XYZ file of C-alpha atoms in Angstrom:
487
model
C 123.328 58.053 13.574
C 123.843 57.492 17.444
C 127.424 57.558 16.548
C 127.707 60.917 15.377
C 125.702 62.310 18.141
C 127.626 60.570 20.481
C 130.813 62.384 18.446
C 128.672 65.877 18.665
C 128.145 65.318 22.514
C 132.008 64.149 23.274
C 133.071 67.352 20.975
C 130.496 69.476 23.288
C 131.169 69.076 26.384
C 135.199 68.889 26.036
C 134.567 73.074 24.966
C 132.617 73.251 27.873
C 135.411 71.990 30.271
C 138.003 74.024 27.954
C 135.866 77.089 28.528
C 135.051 76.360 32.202
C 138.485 75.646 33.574
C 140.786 77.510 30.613
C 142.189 74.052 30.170
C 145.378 74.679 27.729
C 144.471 71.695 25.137
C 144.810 71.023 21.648
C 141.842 72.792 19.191
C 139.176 70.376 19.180
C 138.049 70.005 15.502
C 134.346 71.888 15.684
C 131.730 69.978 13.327
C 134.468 66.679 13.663
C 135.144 67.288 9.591
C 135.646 70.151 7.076
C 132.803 72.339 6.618
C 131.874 72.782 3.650
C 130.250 76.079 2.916
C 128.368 77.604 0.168
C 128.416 81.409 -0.679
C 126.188 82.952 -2.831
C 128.159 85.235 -6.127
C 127.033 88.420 -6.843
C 126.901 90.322 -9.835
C 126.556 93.549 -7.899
C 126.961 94.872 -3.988
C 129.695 92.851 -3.688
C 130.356 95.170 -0.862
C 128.729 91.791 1.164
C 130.128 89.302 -0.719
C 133.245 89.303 -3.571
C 134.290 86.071 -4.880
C 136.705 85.463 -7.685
C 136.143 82.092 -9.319
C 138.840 80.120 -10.859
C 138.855 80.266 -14.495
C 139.117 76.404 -14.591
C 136.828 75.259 -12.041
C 134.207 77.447 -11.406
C 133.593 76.044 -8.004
C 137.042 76.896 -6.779
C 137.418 80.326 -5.695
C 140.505 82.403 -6.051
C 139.843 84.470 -3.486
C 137.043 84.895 -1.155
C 135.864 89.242 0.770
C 133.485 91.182 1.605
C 131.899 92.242 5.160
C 129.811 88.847 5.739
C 132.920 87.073 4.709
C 135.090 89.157 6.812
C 132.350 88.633 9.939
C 132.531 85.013 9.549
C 136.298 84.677 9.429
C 136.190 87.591 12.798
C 133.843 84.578 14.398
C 135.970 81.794 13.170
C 138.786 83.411 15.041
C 136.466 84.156 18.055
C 136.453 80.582 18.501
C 139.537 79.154 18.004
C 141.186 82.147 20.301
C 138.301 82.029 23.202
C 136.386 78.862 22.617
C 139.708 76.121 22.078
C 137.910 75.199 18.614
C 139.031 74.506 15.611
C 136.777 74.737 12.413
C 138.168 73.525 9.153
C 136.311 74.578 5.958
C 136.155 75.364 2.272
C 134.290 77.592 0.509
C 132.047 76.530 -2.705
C 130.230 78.935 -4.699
C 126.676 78.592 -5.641
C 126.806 78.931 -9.641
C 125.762 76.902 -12.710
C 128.123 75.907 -15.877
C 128.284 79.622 -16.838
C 129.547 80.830 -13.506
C 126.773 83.051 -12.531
C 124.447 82.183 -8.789
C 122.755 78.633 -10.040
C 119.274 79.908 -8.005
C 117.954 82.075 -5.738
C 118.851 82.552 -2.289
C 116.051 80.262 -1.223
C 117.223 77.768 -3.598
C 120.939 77.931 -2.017
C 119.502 77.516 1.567
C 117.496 74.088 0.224
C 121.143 73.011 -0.465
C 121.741 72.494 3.117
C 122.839 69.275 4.234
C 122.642 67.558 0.799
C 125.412 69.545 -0.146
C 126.612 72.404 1.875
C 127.442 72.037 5.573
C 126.670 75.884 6.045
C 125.897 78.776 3.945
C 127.964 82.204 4.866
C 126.835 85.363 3.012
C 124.022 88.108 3.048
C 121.363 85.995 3.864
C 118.475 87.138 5.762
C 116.678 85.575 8.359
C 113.117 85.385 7.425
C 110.361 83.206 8.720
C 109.734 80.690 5.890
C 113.097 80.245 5.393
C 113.663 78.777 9.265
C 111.474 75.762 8.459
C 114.106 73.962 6.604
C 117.716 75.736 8.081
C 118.431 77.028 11.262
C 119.975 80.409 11.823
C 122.528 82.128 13.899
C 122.011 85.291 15.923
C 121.289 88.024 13.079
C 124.956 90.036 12.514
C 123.494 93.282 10.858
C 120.562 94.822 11.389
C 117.602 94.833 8.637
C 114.656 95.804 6.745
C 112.491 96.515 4.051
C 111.962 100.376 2.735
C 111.009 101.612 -0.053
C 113.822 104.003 -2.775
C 111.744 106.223 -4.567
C 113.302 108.989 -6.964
C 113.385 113.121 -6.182
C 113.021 115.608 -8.256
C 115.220 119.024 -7.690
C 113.957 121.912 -8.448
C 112.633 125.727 -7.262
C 109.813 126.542 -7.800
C 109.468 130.079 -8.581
C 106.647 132.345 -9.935
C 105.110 135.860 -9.790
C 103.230 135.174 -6.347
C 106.255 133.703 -3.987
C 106.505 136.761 -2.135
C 103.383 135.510 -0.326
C 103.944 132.080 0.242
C 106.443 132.974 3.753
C 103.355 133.503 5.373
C 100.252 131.690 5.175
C 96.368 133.243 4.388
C 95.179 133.406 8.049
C 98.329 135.133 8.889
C 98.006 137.398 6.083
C 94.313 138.365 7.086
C 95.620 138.802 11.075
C 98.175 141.295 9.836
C 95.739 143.255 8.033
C 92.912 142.944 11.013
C 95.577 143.877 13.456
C 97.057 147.187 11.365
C 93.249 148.581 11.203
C 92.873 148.034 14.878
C 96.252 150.082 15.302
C 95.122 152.675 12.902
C 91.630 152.858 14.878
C 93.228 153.207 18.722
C 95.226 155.611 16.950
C 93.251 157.658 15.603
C 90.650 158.013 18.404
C 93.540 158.850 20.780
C 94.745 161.685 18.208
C 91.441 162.633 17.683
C 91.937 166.062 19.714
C 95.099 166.748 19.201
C 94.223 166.226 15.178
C 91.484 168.921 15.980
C 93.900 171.788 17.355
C 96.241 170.987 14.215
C 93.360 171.192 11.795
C 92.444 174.677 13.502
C 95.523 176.020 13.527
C 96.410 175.212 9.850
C 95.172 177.111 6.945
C 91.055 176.692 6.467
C 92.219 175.701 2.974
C 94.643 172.374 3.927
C 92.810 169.515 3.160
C 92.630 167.005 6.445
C 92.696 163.202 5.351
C 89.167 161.116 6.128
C 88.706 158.839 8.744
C 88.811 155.953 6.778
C 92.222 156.607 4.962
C 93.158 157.873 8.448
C 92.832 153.858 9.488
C 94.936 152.458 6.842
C 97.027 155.560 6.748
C 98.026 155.972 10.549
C 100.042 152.596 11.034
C 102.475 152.593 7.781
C 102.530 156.080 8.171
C 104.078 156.355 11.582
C 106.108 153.050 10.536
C 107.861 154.284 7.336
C 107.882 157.974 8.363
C 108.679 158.212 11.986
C 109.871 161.500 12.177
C 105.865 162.373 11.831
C 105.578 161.560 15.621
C 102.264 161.648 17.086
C 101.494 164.230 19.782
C 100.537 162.289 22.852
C 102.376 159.632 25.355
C 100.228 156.922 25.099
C 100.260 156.943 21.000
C 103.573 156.996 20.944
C 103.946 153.913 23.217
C 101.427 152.366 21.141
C 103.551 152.932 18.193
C 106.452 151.784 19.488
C 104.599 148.072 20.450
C 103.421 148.359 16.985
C 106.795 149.011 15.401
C 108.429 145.797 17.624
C 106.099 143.681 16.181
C 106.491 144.680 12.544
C 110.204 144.067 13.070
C 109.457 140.012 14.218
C 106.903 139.954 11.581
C 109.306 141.602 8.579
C 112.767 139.273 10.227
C 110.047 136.183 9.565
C 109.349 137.058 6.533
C 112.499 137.775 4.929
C 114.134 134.494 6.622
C 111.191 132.520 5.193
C 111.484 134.001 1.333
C 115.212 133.424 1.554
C 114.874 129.761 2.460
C 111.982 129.397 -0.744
C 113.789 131.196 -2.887
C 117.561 128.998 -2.456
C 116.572 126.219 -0.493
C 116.689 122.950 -3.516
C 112.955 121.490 -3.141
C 113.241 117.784 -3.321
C 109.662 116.583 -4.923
C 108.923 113.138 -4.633
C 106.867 110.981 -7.104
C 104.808 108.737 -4.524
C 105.482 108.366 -0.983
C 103.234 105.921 0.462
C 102.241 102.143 -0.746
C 98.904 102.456 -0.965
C 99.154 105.123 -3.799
C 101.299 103.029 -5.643
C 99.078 99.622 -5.123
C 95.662 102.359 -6.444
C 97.848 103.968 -9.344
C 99.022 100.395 -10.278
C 102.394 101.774 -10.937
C 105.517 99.051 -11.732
C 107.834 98.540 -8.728
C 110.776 96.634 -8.503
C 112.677 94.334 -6.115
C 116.419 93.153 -6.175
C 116.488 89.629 -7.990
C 117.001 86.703 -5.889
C 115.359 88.350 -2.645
C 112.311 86.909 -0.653
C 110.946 90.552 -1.526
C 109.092 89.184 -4.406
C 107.271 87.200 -1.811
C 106.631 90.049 0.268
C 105.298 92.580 -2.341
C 102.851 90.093 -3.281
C 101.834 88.325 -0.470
C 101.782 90.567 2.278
C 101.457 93.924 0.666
C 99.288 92.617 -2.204
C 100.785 93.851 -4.702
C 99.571 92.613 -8.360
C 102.118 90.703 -10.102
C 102.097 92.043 -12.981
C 103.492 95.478 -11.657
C 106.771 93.406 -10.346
C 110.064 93.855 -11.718
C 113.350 92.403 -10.745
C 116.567 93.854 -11.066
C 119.941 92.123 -10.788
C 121.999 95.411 -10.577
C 122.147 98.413 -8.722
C 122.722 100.444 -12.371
C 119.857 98.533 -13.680
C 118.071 100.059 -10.451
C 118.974 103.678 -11.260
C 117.993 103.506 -14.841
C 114.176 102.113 -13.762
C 113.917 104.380 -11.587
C 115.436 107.306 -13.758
C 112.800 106.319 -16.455
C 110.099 106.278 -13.855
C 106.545 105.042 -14.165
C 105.574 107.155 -16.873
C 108.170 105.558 -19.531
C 106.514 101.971 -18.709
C 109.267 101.190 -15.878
C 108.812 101.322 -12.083
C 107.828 104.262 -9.746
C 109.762 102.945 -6.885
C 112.079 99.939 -5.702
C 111.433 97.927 -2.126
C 115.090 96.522 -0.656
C 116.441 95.980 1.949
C 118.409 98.724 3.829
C 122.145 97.700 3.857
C 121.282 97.080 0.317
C 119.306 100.747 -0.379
C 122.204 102.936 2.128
C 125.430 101.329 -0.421
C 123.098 102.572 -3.158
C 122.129 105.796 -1.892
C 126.259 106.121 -0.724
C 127.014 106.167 -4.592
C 123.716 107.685 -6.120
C 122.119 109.371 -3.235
C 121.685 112.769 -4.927
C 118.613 111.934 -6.870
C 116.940 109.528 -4.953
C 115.712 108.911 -0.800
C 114.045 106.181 1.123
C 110.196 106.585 2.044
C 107.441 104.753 3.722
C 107.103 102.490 6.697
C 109.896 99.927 7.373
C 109.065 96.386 6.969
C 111.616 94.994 9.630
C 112.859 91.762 9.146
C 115.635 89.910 11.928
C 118.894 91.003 9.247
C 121.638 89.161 8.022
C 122.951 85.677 9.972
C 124.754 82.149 8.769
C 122.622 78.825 8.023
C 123.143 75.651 9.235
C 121.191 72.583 9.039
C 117.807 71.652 11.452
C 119.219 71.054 14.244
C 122.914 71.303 14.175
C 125.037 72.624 17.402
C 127.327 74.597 14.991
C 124.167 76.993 15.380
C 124.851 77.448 18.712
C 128.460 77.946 18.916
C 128.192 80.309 15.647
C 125.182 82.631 17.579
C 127.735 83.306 20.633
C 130.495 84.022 18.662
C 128.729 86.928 16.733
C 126.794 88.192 19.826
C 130.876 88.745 20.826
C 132.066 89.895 17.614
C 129.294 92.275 16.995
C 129.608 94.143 20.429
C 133.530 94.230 20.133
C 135.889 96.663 18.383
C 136.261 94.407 15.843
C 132.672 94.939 13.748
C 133.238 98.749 14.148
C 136.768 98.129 11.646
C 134.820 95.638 9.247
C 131.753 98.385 8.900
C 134.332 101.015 8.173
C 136.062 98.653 5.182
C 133.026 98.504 3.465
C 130.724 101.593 4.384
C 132.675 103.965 5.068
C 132.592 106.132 9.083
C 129.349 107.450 8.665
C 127.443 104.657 6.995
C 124.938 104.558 10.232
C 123.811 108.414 9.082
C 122.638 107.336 5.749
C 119.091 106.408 6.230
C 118.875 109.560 8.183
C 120.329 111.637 5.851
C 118.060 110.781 3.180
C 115.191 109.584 5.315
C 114.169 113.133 5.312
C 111.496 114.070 3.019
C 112.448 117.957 2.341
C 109.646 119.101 0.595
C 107.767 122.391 0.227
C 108.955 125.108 3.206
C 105.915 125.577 5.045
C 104.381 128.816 5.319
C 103.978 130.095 8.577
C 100.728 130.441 10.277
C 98.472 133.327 12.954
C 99.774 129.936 15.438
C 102.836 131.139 15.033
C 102.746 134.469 16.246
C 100.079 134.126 18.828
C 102.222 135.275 21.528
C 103.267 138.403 20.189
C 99.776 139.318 18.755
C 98.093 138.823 22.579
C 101.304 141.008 24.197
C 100.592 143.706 21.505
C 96.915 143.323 21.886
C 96.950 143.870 25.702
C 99.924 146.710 25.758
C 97.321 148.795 23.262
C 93.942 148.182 25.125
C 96.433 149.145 28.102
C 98.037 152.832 26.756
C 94.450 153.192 25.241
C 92.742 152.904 28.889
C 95.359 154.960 30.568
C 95.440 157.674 27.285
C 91.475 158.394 27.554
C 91.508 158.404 31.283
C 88.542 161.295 31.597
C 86.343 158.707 30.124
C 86.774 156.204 32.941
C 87.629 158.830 35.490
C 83.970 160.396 35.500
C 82.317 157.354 36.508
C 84.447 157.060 38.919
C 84.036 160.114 40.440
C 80.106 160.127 40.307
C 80.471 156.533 42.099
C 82.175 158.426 45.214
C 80.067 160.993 45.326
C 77.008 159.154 45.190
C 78.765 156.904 48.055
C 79.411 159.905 50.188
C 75.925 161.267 49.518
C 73.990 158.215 50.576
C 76.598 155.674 52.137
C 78.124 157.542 54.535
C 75.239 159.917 55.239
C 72.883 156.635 56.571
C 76.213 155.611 58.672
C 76.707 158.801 60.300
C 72.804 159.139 60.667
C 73.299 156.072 62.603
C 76.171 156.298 64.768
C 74.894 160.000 66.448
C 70.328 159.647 66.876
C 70.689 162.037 69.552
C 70.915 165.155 67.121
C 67.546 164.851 65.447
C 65.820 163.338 68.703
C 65.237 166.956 70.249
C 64.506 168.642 67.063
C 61.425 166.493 67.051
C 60.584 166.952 70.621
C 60.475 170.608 70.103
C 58.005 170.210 67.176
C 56.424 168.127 69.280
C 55.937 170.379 72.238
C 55.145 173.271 70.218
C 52.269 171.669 68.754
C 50.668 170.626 72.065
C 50.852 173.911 73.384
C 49.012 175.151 70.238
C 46.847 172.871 71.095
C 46.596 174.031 74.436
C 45.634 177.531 73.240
């Protein structure tokens, strides 16, 4: 043992001088022997990992692809190009006598050091698993979410018409066109006098209360009925701008109900399926098991595990109802490759369980770790990853979760909130025209409030500023009454 770690140490610090002083030496053999590395097969999103096995040896591969393969051989070259290190390995794949995966993933990882070196593939870093491996610096981001099935459809009966605008909005419209049928009629009230005298004693006049409903629709489908005075007509006009915002609402609203596909989603949170004890399932393999049950609490009976990503769509096709599962929990690399070929029917929902993503294992302790976790923290901020993510998941495979992250449900109908602004504007250009229309209303007050200041206001001030024009006035009284007095 203090042999090799002399070896490990010697190997260590002769990278650190090549590094240091870009010392032009021969590749110094990283690990001091061939690695040898187990990869996990796949039966399905082999977009991570591909191997062909060799039809006589099952541990022999053919040929070896995929994006984590393609990441490790982008860090193997990081390091013999940058680093001066050479790593020699082979590849052995993790199956049994019938040349499918002998195990789980867990099960592969226990492998390390009794008989892999390292294990390369879509493994992800998760907290139990780093008592008995180490891992590198994660090389794709992940997570847990949950792939529940949509239903399309449009929903369409005899009462749509009304769902563009809510009930209180409804109600508003109606309060509001009675108030504008009230102002006016009380400002026409005169002028619908003179017309009613000058018309035949036998034309019938219309009643106040039709008058109400009347006045507003009235002047708004027939407008070449003007009214007779200023103000109305202004009022009319405020009225008529906001029955155009309120009709352009409307009809943009009904046109969205009426074509917009309504995607209608079976469950959306956990908790409803944990109450409804509905089946979910989890890709086979995955430490999801262990986090439906454990942490989320679900009941084990209602797992299922599926191998496939058809398997997947048919469960969740059948849906909860046929005996099968209401929704599937997986990881997202693994969910956004299945919603990239079957995305149409089916969207993430829920919270995201994050995890620390995809990274290689090596054994407790090893300095490969090391060396490994700076080559990817290159490789994954260089040009490089960008060209491997594009092999496999196409330019826009960042823009998956939020393409069909979004829940597009029901188009809301729109509320009094909504249209507060114009409502008060309207509100306050009426009261306005009203108060400037009946202007002999306020204009008498006014009027008996200067004269009654002229009377008594300015008569005590002028009383004030000249005494001297009552003083003799009272003198004179005063004298003439003495000399009466005299007499």
């Amino acid at each position: 043992m203090t042999k090799s770690y002399c070896c490990v140490f010697l190997f260590s610090s002769l990278s650190f001088l090549v590094t240091l002083f870009g010392v032009g030496a021969t590749p110094i053999l990283l690990g001091g022997k061939t690695l040898k590395i187990g990869i996990p097969i796949k039966t399905d999103f082999k977009e991570f990992v591909d191997v062909k096995l060799n039809s006589t040896n099952q541990a022999i591969q053919n040929q070896v692809s995929g994006y984590s393969i393609d990441v490790f051989f982008a860090v193997i070259s990081y390091l013999e190009r940058h680093l001066a290190l050479n790593v020699s390995y082979e590849f052995e794949a993790f199956v049994n006598t019938e040349g499918n995966i002998a195990g789980t993933y867990n099960d592969l990882l226990h492998q390390i050091p009794e008989k892999y070196d390292a294990v390369v593939g879509d493994v992800t870093i998760v907290a139990n698993r780093s008592t008995y491996v180490d891992f590198t610096l994660p090389y794709f981001e992940s997570g847990v979410k949950m792939l529940i099935q949509v239903r399309h459809r449009r929903h369409l009966d005899m009462w749509n018409f009304l769902q563009p605008f809510n009930w209180d909005l409804w109600l508003s419209i109606f309060a509001f066109c009675v108030f504008i049928g009230l102002v006016l009629l009380f400002m026409e009230r005169n002028a619908n006098k003179e017309a009613g005298m000058n018309d035949s004693p036998s034309r019938k006049q219309p009643s106040t209360r039709s008058s109400i409903l009347w006045l507003p629709v009235a002047r708004t489908v027939l407008p070449e009925k003007s009214v007779a005075k200023k103000c109305s007509r202004f009022v009319l006009l405020v009225w008529l701008g906001l029955a155009f915002v309120l009709m352009q609402s409307y009809t943009a609203n009904l046109s969205t109900i009426l074509t917009v596909d309504q995607l209608k989603p079976y469950y959306l949170t956990i908790e409803s399926l944990i109450r409804d004890r509905a089946n979910v399932g989890y890709r086979h393999g995955s430490f999801i098991g262990d986090l439906l049950r454990d942490h989320l609490h679900f009941d084990e009976s209602t797992l299922k595990n599926y191998s496939k990503m058809e398997n997947y769509r048919n469960a969740l096709s059948k849906g909860t109802q046929n005996g099968v599962i209401a929704a599937m929990f997986d990881e997202l690399p693994y969910i956004k490759v299945f919603l990239k070929r079957y995305g149409s029917k089916y969207m993430m929902a829920g919270p995201t369980y994050p995890n620390h993503g995809f990274g290689f294992a090596f054994p407790l302790g090893s300095n490969l770790t090391s060396y490994f976790s700076r080559a990817i923290l290159n490789v994954t901020e260089s040009p490089t990853m960008n060209r491997i993510e594009e092999k496999y998941f196409g330019d826009n495979h960042d823009d998956l979760q939020d393409q069909f992250n979004q829940i597009s449900s029901e188009t809301p109908s729109l509320t009094v909130q909504s249209f507060t602004g114009p409502f008060i504007i309207t509100g306050s250009l009426v009261l306005l025209a009203l108060l400037v229309s009946e202007s002999h209303i306020w204009k008498r007050p006014v009027m008996l409030a200067k004269t009654f200041s002229k009377k008594y206001l300015f008569y005590k001030s002028d009383k004030k500023a000249n005494p001297s024009e009552d003083g003799p006035a009272i003198g004179g009284d005063a004298g003439s009454t003495n000399q009466g007095n005299n007499y």
